[in-house]
Amino acid sequence: LDALPHLACVLDRDGRIAAVNSRWREAAAAHALPLDAVGVGADYLAITRRAEAEAARDAAEALAALEAVRSGRASGGEVEYVH
């Protein structure tokens, strides 16, 4: 994951963050976000739901894609959005 030029995380089947790359960790530090809140083990679905509720740009699209994969309506997915 560290070879990727953008922020990246991998989720487990429950929507929890299973892995993050160095860019993700750097962004968390730059925004003063503790890794226990946005790093490995964090509930990314909950994070995305909060962002959607706050009308964060592209959060609804990300949440829809995640839910489609979790429900089996999609076999995989990728969403690129501005953080």
Short mmCIF file of N, CA and C in Angstrom, two decimals:
data_model
loop_
_atom_site.label_atom_id
_atom_site.label_comp_id
_atom_site.label_asym_id
_atom_site.label_seq_id
_atom_site.Cartn_x
_atom_site.Cartn_y
_atom_site.Cartn_z
N LEU A 1 0.81 -1.20 0.00
CA LEU A 1 0.00 0.00 0.00
C LEU A 1 0.85 1.27 0.00
N ASP A 2 2.02 1.19 0.60
CA ASP A 2 2.86 2.38 0.67
C ASP A 2 3.38 2.82 -0.69
N ALA A 3 3.33 1.94 -1.70
CA ALA A 3 3.76 2.32 -3.04
C ALA A 3 2.72 3.18 -3.76
N LEU A 4 1.50 3.19 -3.26
CA LEU A 4 0.44 4.00 -3.88
C LEU A 4 0.68 5.48 -3.59
N PRO A 5 0.46 6.33 -4.58
CA PRO A 5 0.73 7.76 -4.40
C PRO A 5 -0.36 8.51 -3.64
N HIS A 6 -1.51 7.87 -3.41
CA HIS A 6 -2.63 8.52 -2.76
C HIS A 6 -2.95 7.83 -1.44
N LEU A 7 -3.80 8.46 -0.66
CA LEU A 7 -4.26 7.84 0.59
C LEU A 7 -5.02 6.56 0.24
N ALA A 8 -4.77 5.50 1.00
CA ALA A 8 -5.46 4.24 0.73
C ALA A 8 -5.65 3.48 2.03
N CYS A 9 -6.81 2.81 2.09
CA CYS A 9 -7.06 1.90 3.20
C CYS A 9 -7.76 0.67 2.67
N VAL A 10 -7.62 -0.42 3.40
CA VAL A 10 -8.27 -1.68 3.07
C VAL A 10 -9.24 -1.98 4.20
N LEU A 11 -10.46 -2.38 3.82
CA LEU A 11 -11.47 -2.67 4.82
C LEU A 11 -11.71 -4.17 4.93
N ASP A 12 -12.08 -4.61 6.12
CA ASP A 12 -12.48 -6.00 6.28
C ASP A 12 -13.97 -6.11 5.96
N ARG A 13 -14.53 -7.31 6.06
CA ARG A 13 -15.93 -7.52 5.67
C ARG A 13 -16.91 -6.77 6.56
N ASP A 14 -16.50 -6.35 7.73
CA ASP A 14 -17.37 -5.61 8.63
C ASP A 14 -17.26 -4.10 8.46
N GLY A 15 -16.40 -3.66 7.55
CA GLY A 15 -16.23 -2.23 7.33
C GLY A 15 -15.20 -1.58 8.23
N ARG A 16 -14.43 -2.40 8.91
CA ARG A 16 -13.35 -1.86 9.76
C ARG A 16 -12.07 -1.77 8.93
N ILE A 17 -11.27 -0.79 9.26
CA ILE A 17 -10.01 -0.60 8.53
C ILE A 17 -9.04 -1.71 8.92
N ALA A 18 -8.56 -2.43 7.91
CA ALA A 18 -7.63 -3.53 8.12
C ALA A 18 -6.18 -3.12 7.85
N ALA A 19 -5.99 -2.12 7.00
CA ALA A 19 -4.64 -1.65 6.67
C ALA A 19 -4.74 -0.25 6.10
N VAL A 20 -3.70 0.55 6.30
CA VAL A 20 -3.61 1.89 5.73
C VAL A 20 -2.20 2.09 5.20
N ASN A 21 -2.05 3.02 4.26
CA ASN A 21 -0.70 3.30 3.77
C ASN A 21 -0.10 4.51 4.48
N SER A 22 1.14 4.79 4.16
CA SER A 22 1.85 5.87 4.84
C SER A 22 1.21 7.23 4.55
N ARG A 23 0.68 7.43 3.36
CA ARG A 23 0.00 8.69 3.03
C ARG A 23 -1.23 8.89 3.92
N TRP A 24 -1.93 7.79 4.22
CA TRP A 24 -3.10 7.85 5.11
C TRP A 24 -2.68 8.30 6.50
N ARG A 25 -1.58 7.68 6.99
CA ARG A 25 -1.09 8.05 8.32
C ARG A 25 -0.62 9.50 8.35
N GLU A 26 0.04 9.95 7.29
CA GLU A 26 0.50 11.33 7.21
C GLU A 26 -0.69 12.31 7.21
N ALA A 27 -1.74 11.98 6.47
CA ALA A 27 -2.92 12.84 6.42
C ALA A 27 -3.60 12.90 7.79
N ALA A 28 -3.66 11.77 8.47
CA ALA A 28 -4.25 11.75 9.81
C ALA A 28 -3.47 12.68 10.74
N ALA A 29 -2.16 12.60 10.67
CA ALA A 29 -1.32 13.45 11.52
C ALA A 29 -1.49 14.92 11.15
N ALA A 30 -1.56 15.21 9.85
CA ALA A 30 -1.70 16.60 9.40
C ALA A 30 -3.02 17.22 9.84
N HIS A 31 -4.04 16.38 10.00
CA HIS A 31 -5.36 16.86 10.43
C HIS A 31 -5.59 16.62 11.92
N ALA A 32 -4.53 16.26 12.63
CA ALA A 32 -4.60 16.01 14.07
C ALA A 32 -5.65 14.96 14.43
N LEU A 33 -5.76 13.92 13.59
CA LEU A 33 -6.69 12.82 13.85
C LEU A 33 -5.93 11.65 14.45
N PRO A 34 -6.34 11.15 15.60
CA PRO A 34 -5.64 10.02 16.20
C PRO A 34 -5.86 8.76 15.37
N LEU A 35 -4.81 7.97 15.21
CA LEU A 35 -4.91 6.75 14.40
C LEU A 35 -5.92 5.76 14.95
N ASP A 36 -6.18 5.78 16.25
CA ASP A 36 -7.18 4.85 16.76
C ASP A 36 -8.58 5.24 16.28
N ALA A 37 -8.75 6.48 15.83
CA ALA A 37 -10.05 6.92 15.30
C ALA A 37 -10.17 6.72 13.80
N VAL A 38 -9.03 6.72 13.08
CA VAL A 38 -9.07 6.62 11.62
C VAL A 38 -8.07 5.61 11.07
N GLY A 39 -7.46 4.82 11.93
CA GLY A 39 -6.47 3.85 11.50
C GLY A 39 -6.98 2.43 11.62
N VAL A 40 -6.07 1.49 11.62
CA VAL A 40 -6.41 0.07 11.69
C VAL A 40 -7.32 -0.20 12.88
N GLY A 41 -8.42 -0.87 12.60
CA GLY A 41 -9.40 -1.21 13.63
C GLY A 41 -10.57 -0.25 13.71
N ALA A 42 -10.43 0.95 13.14
CA ALA A 42 -11.51 1.93 13.18
C ALA A 42 -12.66 1.48 12.27
N ASP A 43 -13.86 1.87 12.62
CA ASP A 43 -15.06 1.54 11.86
C ASP A 43 -15.24 2.56 10.74
N TYR A 44 -14.79 2.20 9.55
CA TYR A 44 -14.83 3.13 8.42
C TYR A 44 -16.26 3.43 7.99
N LEU A 45 -17.15 2.46 8.12
CA LEU A 45 -18.55 2.71 7.77
C LEU A 45 -19.13 3.80 8.67
N ALA A 46 -18.83 3.74 9.95
CA ALA A 46 -19.32 4.77 10.88
C ALA A 46 -18.71 6.13 10.54
N ILE A 47 -17.43 6.14 10.20
CA ILE A 47 -16.77 7.39 9.82
C ILE A 47 -17.45 7.98 8.59
N THR A 48 -17.74 7.13 7.61
CA THR A 48 -18.37 7.58 6.37
C THR A 48 -19.80 8.03 6.61
N ARG A 49 -20.52 7.34 7.48
CA ARG A 49 -21.90 7.76 7.80
C ARG A 49 -21.89 9.15 8.46
N ARG A 50 -20.93 9.38 9.35
CA ARG A 50 -20.84 10.71 9.98
C ARG A 50 -20.53 11.77 8.94
N ALA A 51 -19.63 11.46 8.02
CA ALA A 51 -19.27 12.41 6.97
C ALA A 51 -20.48 12.69 6.08
N GLU A 52 -21.27 11.66 5.78
CA GLU A 52 -22.46 11.86 4.96
C GLU A 52 -23.45 12.76 5.69
N ALA A 53 -23.63 12.53 6.97
CA ALA A 53 -24.55 13.34 7.77
C ALA A 53 -24.11 14.80 7.81
N GLU A 54 -22.82 15.03 7.71
CA GLU A 54 -22.28 16.39 7.71
C GLU A 54 -22.19 16.95 6.30
N ALA A 55 -22.76 16.22 5.33
CA ALA A 55 -22.79 16.63 3.92
C ALA A 55 -21.39 16.74 3.32
N ALA A 56 -20.49 15.89 3.77
CA ALA A 56 -19.13 15.90 3.22
C ALA A 56 -19.17 15.48 1.76
N ARG A 57 -18.39 16.15 0.97
CA ARG A 57 -18.33 15.89 -0.46
C ARG A 57 -18.01 14.42 -0.72
N ASP A 58 -18.81 13.77 -1.54
CA ASP A 58 -18.61 12.40 -2.02
C ASP A 58 -18.82 11.32 -0.96
N ALA A 59 -19.18 11.67 0.26
CA ALA A 59 -19.37 10.65 1.30
C ALA A 59 -20.53 9.73 0.97
N ALA A 60 -21.60 10.26 0.40
CA ALA A 60 -22.77 9.43 0.06
C ALA A 60 -22.39 8.40 -0.99
N GLU A 61 -21.60 8.79 -1.98
CA GLU A 61 -21.16 7.85 -3.02
C GLU A 61 -20.28 6.76 -2.41
N ALA A 62 -19.38 7.14 -1.53
CA ALA A 62 -18.50 6.17 -0.90
C ALA A 62 -19.30 5.19 -0.05
N LEU A 63 -20.26 5.70 0.71
CA LEU A 63 -21.07 4.85 1.56
C LEU A 63 -21.91 3.89 0.72
N ALA A 64 -22.50 4.36 -0.37
CA ALA A 64 -23.29 3.50 -1.25
C ALA A 64 -22.44 2.39 -1.85
N ALA A 65 -21.22 2.70 -2.25
CA ALA A 65 -20.33 1.69 -2.82
C ALA A 65 -19.95 0.65 -1.77
N LEU A 66 -19.64 1.10 -0.58
CA LEU A 66 -19.28 0.18 0.50
C LEU A 66 -20.44 -0.74 0.86
N GLU A 67 -21.63 -0.17 0.96
CA GLU A 67 -22.80 -0.97 1.30
C GLU A 67 -23.14 -1.97 0.18
N ALA A 68 -22.91 -1.60 -1.08
CA ALA A 68 -23.16 -2.51 -2.20
C ALA A 68 -22.25 -3.73 -2.13
N VAL A 69 -21.01 -3.52 -1.79
CA VAL A 69 -20.07 -4.64 -1.65
C VAL A 69 -20.45 -5.50 -0.46
N ARG A 70 -20.75 -4.87 0.66
CA ARG A 70 -21.10 -5.62 1.87
C ARG A 70 -22.35 -6.46 1.67
N SER A 71 -23.32 -5.96 0.91
CA SER A 71 -24.58 -6.68 0.72
C SER A 71 -24.51 -7.72 -0.38
N GLY A 72 -23.42 -7.72 -1.15
CA GLY A 72 -23.28 -8.68 -2.24
C GLY A 72 -23.80 -8.17 -3.57
N ARG A 73 -24.32 -6.94 -3.62
CA ARG A 73 -24.80 -6.39 -4.88
C ARG A 73 -23.64 -6.05 -5.81
N ALA A 74 -22.43 -5.94 -5.26
CA ALA A 74 -21.23 -5.67 -6.06
C ALA A 74 -20.11 -6.55 -5.51
N SER A 75 -19.24 -6.99 -6.39
CA SER A 75 -18.14 -7.87 -5.96
C SER A 75 -16.92 -7.08 -5.50
N GLY A 76 -16.89 -5.83 -5.81
CA GLY A 76 -15.77 -4.98 -5.41
C GLY A 76 -16.10 -3.56 -5.78
N GLY A 77 -15.23 -2.67 -5.40
CA GLY A 77 -15.49 -1.29 -5.73
C GLY A 77 -14.32 -0.41 -5.39
N GLU A 78 -14.38 0.76 -5.96
CA GLU A 78 -13.34 1.76 -5.74
C GLU A 78 -14.00 3.12 -5.81
N VAL A 79 -13.71 3.94 -4.85
CA VAL A 79 -14.25 5.29 -4.83
C VAL A 79 -13.10 6.24 -4.57
N GLU A 80 -12.98 7.22 -5.41
CA GLU A 80 -11.96 8.24 -5.20
C GLU A 80 -12.69 9.52 -4.82
N TYR A 81 -12.31 10.08 -3.70
CA TYR A 81 -12.95 11.32 -3.28
C TYR A 81 -11.95 12.21 -2.58
N VAL A 82 -12.30 13.47 -2.53
CA VAL A 82 -11.45 14.47 -1.92
C VAL A 82 -11.67 14.43 -0.41
N HIS A 83 -10.60 14.38 0.34
CA HIS A 83 -10.73 14.36 1.80
C HIS A 83 -10.61 15.73 2.38
#
